[in-house]
Short mmCIF file of C-alpha atoms in Angstrom, two decimals:
data_model
loop_
_atom_site.label_atom_id
_atom_site.label_comp_id
_atom_site.label_asym_id
_atom_site.label_seq_id
_atom_site.Cartn_x
_atom_site.Cartn_y
_atom_site.Cartn_z
CA MET A 1 -14.92 -52.00 -2.33
CA LYS A 2 -15.16 -48.74 -4.00
CA ASN A 3 -13.77 -48.09 -7.49
CA THR A 4 -12.08 -45.07 -8.98
CA ALA A 5 -13.41 -43.81 -12.41
CA LEU A 6 -10.44 -45.38 -13.93
CA THR A 7 -10.62 -48.87 -12.31
CA THR A 8 -11.77 -50.47 -15.83
CA THR A 9 -8.91 -48.75 -17.47
CA HIS A 10 -6.32 -50.18 -14.98
CA GLU A 11 -7.81 -53.71 -15.21
CA LEU A 12 -7.57 -53.41 -19.07
CA LEU A 13 -4.05 -52.41 -18.73
CA GLY A 14 -3.14 -55.49 -16.71
CA ALA A 15 -2.58 -53.84 -13.33
CA LYS A 16 -2.56 -56.06 -10.19
CA MET A 17 -5.39 -54.77 -8.14
CA VAL A 18 -5.59 -54.58 -4.32
CA PRO A 19 -7.83 -53.25 -1.41
CA PHE A 20 -6.58 -50.03 -0.16
CA ALA A 21 -8.12 -47.77 2.12
CA GLY A 22 -11.50 -49.10 1.03
CA TYR A 23 -10.89 -48.73 -2.74
CA ASN A 24 -9.93 -51.31 -5.47
CA MET A 25 -6.51 -49.88 -6.46
CA PRO A 26 -3.57 -50.62 -8.83
CA VAL A 27 -0.45 -51.62 -6.70
CA SER A 28 1.66 -52.43 -9.84
CA TYR A 29 1.63 -52.91 -13.61
CA GLU A 30 5.12 -54.36 -14.52
CA GLY A 31 6.79 -54.34 -11.19
CA VAL A 32 7.74 -52.04 -8.47
CA ASN A 33 11.44 -51.69 -9.42
CA ALA A 34 10.74 -50.79 -13.26
CA GLU A 35 8.14 -48.36 -12.30
CA HIS A 36 10.17 -46.68 -9.59
CA GLU A 37 12.99 -46.17 -12.10
CA THR A 38 10.50 -44.73 -14.58
CA VAL A 39 9.48 -41.90 -12.27
CA ARG A 40 12.98 -41.19 -11.09
CA ASN A 41 14.27 -40.90 -14.78
CA GLY A 42 11.30 -40.30 -16.96
CA VAL A 43 7.69 -39.70 -16.37
CA GLY A 44 4.80 -41.95 -14.96
CA VAL A 45 1.22 -41.60 -13.89
CA PHE A 46 -0.48 -42.67 -10.55
CA ASP A 47 -4.20 -42.77 -10.09
CA VAL A 48 -4.71 -41.41 -6.61
CA SER A 49 -8.23 -40.67 -6.86
CA HIS A 50 -8.88 -42.51 -3.44
CA MET A 51 -7.60 -39.25 -1.69
CA GLY A 52 -10.20 -37.10 0.28
CA GLU A 53 -11.04 -33.46 -0.77
CA PHE A 54 -12.96 -31.15 1.54
CA LEU A 55 -13.86 -27.64 0.38
CA ILE A 56 -14.12 -25.01 3.16
CA SER A 57 -15.56 -21.64 2.31
CA GLY A 58 -16.84 -18.53 3.87
CA PRO A 59 -15.70 -15.50 5.92
CA ASN A 60 -14.75 -17.93 8.74
CA ALA A 61 -12.94 -20.52 6.78
CA LEU A 62 -9.54 -19.45 7.41
CA ASP A 63 -10.32 -19.43 11.32
CA LEU A 64 -11.42 -22.83 11.15
CA ILE A 65 -8.38 -24.12 9.32
CA GLN A 66 -6.39 -22.33 11.69
CA ARG A 67 -7.82 -24.01 14.38
CA VAL A 68 -7.75 -27.57 13.28
CA THR A 69 -4.25 -27.45 11.55
CA SER A 70 -0.69 -27.01 13.03
CA ASN A 71 0.53 -24.92 10.15
CA ASP A 72 -0.02 -21.12 9.70
CA ALA A 73 -2.65 -20.96 6.92
CA SER A 74 -2.74 -17.13 7.09
CA LYS A 75 0.55 -17.16 5.04
CA LEU A 76 -1.17 -18.82 2.03
CA THR A 77 -2.15 -16.61 -0.84
CA ILE A 78 -4.38 -17.77 -3.79
CA GLY A 79 -2.44 -20.23 -5.82
CA ARG A 80 -0.21 -21.57 -2.99
CA ALA A 81 -0.48 -24.76 -1.09
CA GLN A 82 0.85 -25.86 2.46
CA TYR A 83 1.69 -29.12 3.93
CA SER A 84 0.18 -29.30 7.45
CA CYS A 85 -1.30 -31.96 10.10
CA MET A 86 -4.34 -31.73 12.29
CA PRO A 87 -3.47 -32.53 15.90
CA ASN A 88 -5.61 -34.34 18.07
CA GLU A 89 -6.44 -33.47 21.72
CA THR A 90 -4.11 -36.01 23.18
CA GLY A 91 -0.79 -35.22 21.61
CA GLY A 92 -1.08 -37.25 18.40
CA ILE A 93 -2.11 -36.43 14.84
CA VAL A 94 -5.51 -37.03 13.44
CA ASP A 95 -4.24 -36.71 9.84
CA ASP A 96 -1.59 -35.02 7.58
CA LEU A 97 -2.98 -32.99 4.73
CA ILE A 98 -2.45 -30.48 2.13
CA VAL A 99 -4.24 -27.04 2.33
CA TYR A 100 -4.92 -25.14 -0.94
CA ARG A 101 -6.08 -21.47 -1.09
CA ILE A 102 -8.55 -21.48 -4.17
CA LYS A 103 -10.08 -18.01 -3.63
CA ASP A 104 -9.95 -15.38 -0.87
CA ASP A 105 -12.45 -17.37 1.32
CA GLN A 106 -12.17 -20.71 -0.15
CA TYR A 107 -9.66 -23.48 0.79
CA LEU A 108 -9.35 -27.12 -0.42
CA LEU A 109 -8.26 -29.81 2.12
CA VAL A 110 -6.61 -32.94 0.69
CA VAL A 111 -6.63 -35.71 3.26
CA ASN A 112 -5.67 -39.25 3.22
CA ALA A 113 -8.24 -41.93 1.87
CA SER A 114 -8.25 -44.04 5.08
CA ASN A 115 -9.06 -40.95 7.02
CA ILE A 116 -11.74 -39.23 5.14
CA ASP A 117 -14.58 -40.06 7.62
CA LYS A 118 -12.61 -39.45 10.72
CA ASP A 119 -11.17 -36.27 9.29
CA TRP A 120 -14.66 -34.87 8.36
CA ALA A 121 -15.99 -35.59 11.85
CA HIS A 122 -12.97 -33.99 13.56
CA ILE A 123 -13.20 -30.87 11.56
CA ALA A 124 -17.14 -30.64 11.81
CA ALA A 125 -16.95 -30.85 15.45
CA TYR A 126 -14.82 -27.71 15.74
CA ASN A 127 -16.81 -26.05 12.87
CA LYS A 128 -19.84 -25.62 15.45
CA GLU A 129 -17.93 -22.61 16.84
CA PHE A 130 -17.06 -21.16 13.27
CA ASN A 131 -19.82 -22.10 10.89
CA ALA A 132 -17.86 -22.23 7.86
CA ASP A 133 -19.28 -23.94 4.80
CA MET A 134 -18.06 -27.50 4.52
CA ARG A 135 -18.45 -29.65 1.47
CA ASN A 136 -16.99 -33.36 1.12
CA ILE A 137 -16.25 -33.70 -2.46
CA SER A 138 -14.17 -36.76 -2.27
CA GLU A 139 -16.62 -38.98 -4.33
CA ASP A 140 -16.85 -36.48 -7.20
CA TYR A 141 -13.14 -35.62 -7.87
CA SER A 142 -10.41 -37.62 -9.37
CA LEU A 143 -6.67 -37.06 -8.85
CA LEU A 144 -3.81 -38.15 -10.97
CA ALA A 145 -0.29 -37.70 -10.17
CA ILE A 146 2.03 -37.10 -13.20
CA GLN A 147 5.57 -37.49 -11.72
CA GLY A 148 9.12 -37.41 -12.90
CA PRO A 149 11.75 -35.18 -14.28
CA LYS A 150 10.23 -35.23 -17.93
CA ALA A 151 6.83 -34.40 -16.62
CA VAL A 152 6.84 -30.62 -17.58
CA GLU A 153 8.08 -31.15 -21.16
CA ALA A 154 5.75 -34.21 -21.63
CA MET A 155 2.74 -32.41 -20.71
CA GLN A 156 3.28 -28.84 -22.06
CA SER A 157 1.32 -29.37 -25.14
CA LEU A 158 -1.75 -30.20 -23.01
CA THR A 159 -2.16 -26.55 -21.35
CA SER A 160 -2.00 -23.03 -22.47
CA ILE A 161 -0.16 -22.04 -19.10
CA ASP A 162 3.81 -22.41 -18.83
CA LEU A 163 4.06 -25.48 -16.66
CA SER A 164 7.79 -24.68 -15.84
CA THR A 165 6.75 -21.62 -13.77
CA ILE A 166 4.75 -23.44 -11.34
CA LYS A 167 6.99 -23.60 -8.33
CA PHE A 168 6.77 -26.32 -5.69
CA TYR A 169 3.80 -26.20 -3.41
CA HIS A 170 2.24 -23.66 -5.95
CA PHE A 171 -0.76 -24.47 -8.35
CA GLU A 172 -2.80 -22.98 -11.27
CA VAL A 173 -6.38 -23.39 -12.16
CA ALA A 174 -6.30 -23.76 -15.91
CA ASP A 175 -7.18 -25.67 -18.91
CA PHE A 176 -5.57 -29.05 -19.36
CA ALA A 177 -6.33 -31.99 -21.94
CA GLY A 178 -9.20 -30.02 -23.43
CA ILE A 179 -10.90 -29.62 -19.93
CA ASP A 180 -11.39 -26.19 -18.27
CA HIS A 181 -10.78 -25.31 -14.69
CA VAL A 182 -8.43 -28.11 -13.77
CA ILE A 183 -6.29 -27.76 -10.75
CA ILE A 184 -2.66 -28.36 -11.90
CA SER A 185 -0.52 -28.47 -8.66
CA ALA A 186 3.25 -29.06 -7.91
CA THR A 187 2.69 -30.92 -4.72
CA GLY A 188 4.10 -34.38 -5.69
CA TYR A 189 4.99 -37.32 -3.10
CA THR A 190 7.91 -38.63 -5.13
CA GLY A 191 10.65 -36.21 -4.98
CA SER A 192 11.08 -36.25 -8.79
CA GLY A 193 9.17 -33.17 -9.70
CA GLY A 194 5.86 -33.27 -11.73
CA PHE A 195 2.13 -32.18 -11.19
CA GLU A 196 -1.10 -33.54 -9.77
CA ILE A 197 -4.21 -32.97 -11.57
CA TYR A 198 -7.53 -32.41 -9.77
CA CYS A 199 -10.68 -32.88 -12.06
CA LYS A 200 -14.17 -34.26 -11.86
CA ASN A 201 -14.81 -38.09 -12.24
CA GLU A 202 -16.50 -37.54 -15.62
CA GLU A 203 -13.46 -35.80 -17.08
CA VAL A 204 -10.54 -38.03 -15.86
CA LYS A 205 -10.86 -40.50 -18.64
CA GLN A 206 -10.30 -37.82 -21.23
CA ILE A 207 -7.20 -36.38 -19.55
CA TRP A 208 -5.82 -39.70 -18.73
CA ASP A 209 -5.99 -40.74 -22.42
CA LYS A 210 -4.66 -37.30 -23.70
CA VAL A 211 -1.89 -37.40 -21.03
CA PHE A 212 -0.60 -40.89 -22.38
CA GLU A 213 -0.77 -39.79 -26.14
CA ALA A 214 1.28 -36.64 -25.12
CA GLY A 215 3.73 -38.60 -23.01
CA ALA A 216 4.19 -41.45 -25.51
CA GLU A 217 7.37 -40.10 -27.06
CA PHE A 218 8.80 -39.71 -23.65
CA GLY A 219 7.96 -43.34 -22.51
CA ILE A 220 5.35 -42.37 -20.16
CA LYS A 221 3.94 -45.39 -18.11
CA PRO A 222 1.20 -46.02 -15.52
CA ILE A 223 2.53 -46.49 -12.02
CA GLY A 224 1.09 -48.28 -9.07
CA LEU A 225 0.81 -47.65 -5.32
CA ALA A 226 3.93 -50.05 -4.55
CA ALA A 227 6.31 -47.82 -6.53
CA ARG A 228 4.63 -44.62 -4.86
CA ASP A 229 5.50 -46.14 -1.47
CA THR A 230 9.15 -46.80 -2.39
CA LEU A 231 9.38 -43.36 -4.09
CA ARG A 232 8.15 -41.49 -1.02
CA LEU A 233 10.15 -43.54 1.54
CA GLU A 234 13.50 -42.63 -0.37
CA MET A 235 12.40 -38.79 0.17
CA GLY A 236 11.59 -39.71 3.97
CA TYR A 237 7.90 -38.35 3.47
CA CYS A 238 5.70 -39.59 6.19
CA LEU A 239 2.81 -42.20 5.39
CA TYR A 240 -0.14 -41.78 7.69
CA GLY A 241 -0.75 -45.20 9.52
CA ASN A 242 2.83 -46.15 9.31
CA ASP A 243 5.05 -43.21 10.45
CA ILE A 244 2.45 -40.92 12.13
CA ASP A 245 -0.91 -41.79 13.64
CA ASP A 246 -3.14 -40.80 16.65
CA THR A 247 -0.37 -41.58 19.18
CA THR A 248 2.62 -39.99 17.29
CA SER A 249 3.26 -36.11 18.02
CA PRO A 250 4.28 -33.78 15.20
CA PHE A 251 7.60 -33.38 17.26
CA GLU A 252 8.33 -36.95 17.57
CA ALA A 253 7.86 -37.41 13.87
CA GLY A 254 10.21 -34.45 12.77
CA LEU A 255 7.25 -32.35 11.79
CA GLY A 256 8.14 -29.36 14.03
CA TRP A 257 8.38 -27.45 10.75
CA ILE A 258 4.77 -27.37 10.19
CA THR A 259 3.87 -26.70 13.95
CA LYS A 260 3.67 -22.90 14.26
CA PHE A 261 2.80 -21.28 17.67
CA THR A 262 1.79 -17.94 16.11
CA LYS A 263 -1.77 -18.76 16.55
CA ASP A 264 -3.88 -21.17 18.94
CA PHE A 265 -4.93 -24.73 17.54
CA VAL A 266 -5.87 -27.93 18.75
CA ASN A 267 -3.68 -29.12 21.63
CA SER A 268 -1.15 -26.14 20.95
CA GLU A 269 -0.40 -25.60 24.72
CA ALA A 270 0.70 -29.10 25.23
CA LEU A 271 2.63 -29.30 22.04
CA GLU A 272 4.43 -26.10 22.86
CA LYS A 273 5.49 -27.62 26.13
CA GLU A 274 6.84 -30.70 24.29
CA LYS A 275 8.81 -28.27 21.93
CA LYS A 276 10.30 -26.80 24.91
CA HIS A 277 11.29 -29.96 26.84
CA GLY A 278 12.01 -32.20 23.79
CA PRO A 279 10.35 -35.18 22.79
CA GLU A 280 11.50 -38.49 24.40
CA ARG A 281 11.43 -40.42 21.19
CA LYS A 282 12.13 -39.29 17.66
CA LEU A 283 11.43 -40.70 14.18
CA VAL A 284 14.73 -41.60 12.57
CA ALA A 285 16.06 -42.40 9.01
CA PHE A 286 18.42 -45.37 8.88
CA GLU A 287 20.32 -47.14 6.45
CA LEU A 288 21.64 -50.87 6.81
CA ASP A 289 25.08 -51.29 7.02
CA GLU A 290 24.80 -54.98 5.64
CA ARG A 291 22.66 -56.75 3.15
CA GLY A 292 19.06 -57.00 4.25
CA ILE A 293 15.48 -55.51 3.91
CA PRO A 294 13.87 -53.87 6.93
CA ARG A 295 10.06 -54.19 7.02
CA HIS A 296 7.24 -52.35 8.79
CA GLY A 297 6.93 -53.80 12.31
CA TYR A 298 10.52 -55.24 12.65
CA ASP A 299 12.17 -54.54 16.07
CA ILE A 300 15.00 -51.95 16.35
CA VAL A 301 17.40 -53.20 19.01
CA ASP A 302 20.58 -51.51 20.58
CA GLY A 303 24.09 -53.14 20.92
CA ASN A 304 22.94 -55.34 23.65
CA GLY A 305 20.19 -56.62 21.96
CA LYS A 306 17.38 -54.83 23.80
CA THR A 307 14.23 -53.58 21.86
CA ILE A 308 14.43 -49.90 21.67
CA GLY A 309 11.96 -49.03 18.97
CA THR A 310 10.01 -50.42 15.87
CA VAL A 311 10.58 -49.93 12.05
CA THR A 312 7.59 -48.04 10.98
CA SER A 313 8.48 -47.99 7.19
CA GLY A 314 11.23 -50.08 5.18
CA THR A 315 12.27 -51.23 1.99
CA MET A 316 15.20 -52.08 -0.47
CA SER A 317 15.77 -48.71 -1.96
CA PRO A 318 15.36 -49.46 -5.88
CA SER A 319 17.46 -46.22 -6.52
CA MET A 320 20.50 -47.02 -3.99
CA GLY A 321 20.23 -50.85 -3.57
CA THR A 322 20.41 -50.43 0.12
CA GLY A 323 18.08 -51.42 2.88
CA ILE A 324 16.43 -48.15 4.08
CA GLY A 325 13.80 -47.36 6.87
CA LEU A 326 12.13 -45.04 9.20
CA GLY A 327 11.30 -45.91 12.97
CA TYR A 328 10.88 -44.49 16.43
CA VAL A 329 13.70 -44.77 18.85
CA PRO A 330 14.57 -43.01 22.23
CA THR A 331 16.02 -39.67 21.50
CA VAL A 332 19.43 -40.55 22.74
CA PHE A 333 19.73 -42.63 19.37
CA SER A 334 18.50 -40.00 17.18
CA ALA A 335 21.71 -38.08 16.30
CA TYR A 336 23.09 -38.58 12.87
CA GLY A 337 25.54 -41.28 12.88
CA SER A 338 24.04 -43.21 15.72
CA LYS A 339 24.39 -46.93 15.55
CA ILE A 340 21.28 -49.17 15.90
CA GLN A 341 20.52 -52.55 14.75
CA ILE A 342 17.37 -53.85 13.06
CA GLN A 343 16.05 -57.33 14.01
CA ILE A 344 15.56 -59.34 10.71
CA ARG A 345 14.36 -62.73 11.68
CA LYS A 346 17.09 -64.19 13.92
CA LYS A 347 19.81 -61.72 12.93
CA ALA A 348 20.34 -58.12 14.24
CA ILE A 349 21.56 -56.32 11.14
CA PRO A 350 23.71 -53.18 12.03
CA ALA A 351 22.41 -49.73 10.53
CA THR A 352 23.15 -46.06 10.80
CA VAL A 353 21.00 -43.09 11.50
CA VAL A 354 21.03 -40.76 8.60
CA LYS A 355 19.83 -37.46 7.42
CA LEU A 356 17.07 -37.35 4.95
CA PRO A 357 16.35 -37.47 2.11
CA PHE A 358 17.81 -40.90 1.52
CA TYR A 359 17.84 -40.25 -2.28
CA LYS A 360 19.29 -37.13 -3.94
CA ALA A 361 18.41 -36.25 -7.48
CA LYS A 362 21.75 -36.14 -9.69
#
């Protein structure tokens, strides 16, 4: 198992550590519900240094990114980020990712930890045509997510820039916690505002300590991956390996909004046909109508008890106190208000297809 630069810190804080994507990661500190509440109402800090980072540079960097990603990266200006995905050649998704434009001809791709090697090989194969400069800096950089409605106020004393001016999916390269040239990015995965901080491994302990000093009066706490999962699910954000994978298309997954046919990209011709005809199945969000907790892998059934799909993500929503989940069903069942059932052990619990996000900030 690999460790992040902060593994010892987490252990000293009493975190429950688990293997995740090849890393020894903190899953919780004081419990998922308490940590979830901290982020929804205050400010919390995640160590997500297991994520992968690739630097793509040179005159053909944009051309390569346009080829391997579904969104239109030509729209990015310096200081902006974009959610995207990398389609594979057979209709599925290699990974979802965030693309940052750092300089005119330099981009940062942030990919999922479990897919670092797969993604690198995929991009490198297409780079034979473009010969862009590719650097895998995943092992050299750390990533902290400082999330919650109090994040701006709590962290403002640590930087000379006005954090309140960084819009969603924008970023600044600036000083932070006594370190120069840190990426401060408003690209969170929780739906409660805040920032992600990219820095070198040797800098992250200083930043972590100063973040907790500055945030002490705001009740800042460390947050584990379990609460990260419940927070993102309440927003309906996809998790690779659960809700999207090599067999799910962007249109099935509701990611048509990041699939732009203003350019040619991997498998774009087939995906354009799928858009025209419509997918045969769709990823839907559902809420249970009765008490119960849907879990990954549970069957989704129709009124006759016939299996029509599978739950890809599910939990008891800490914010709402209701069982919520995502899952793939035939398109005929995908309209808002459609009635489905979730097979929980021997009982089929009625559920309703709903519009995302589940959680709406007050």
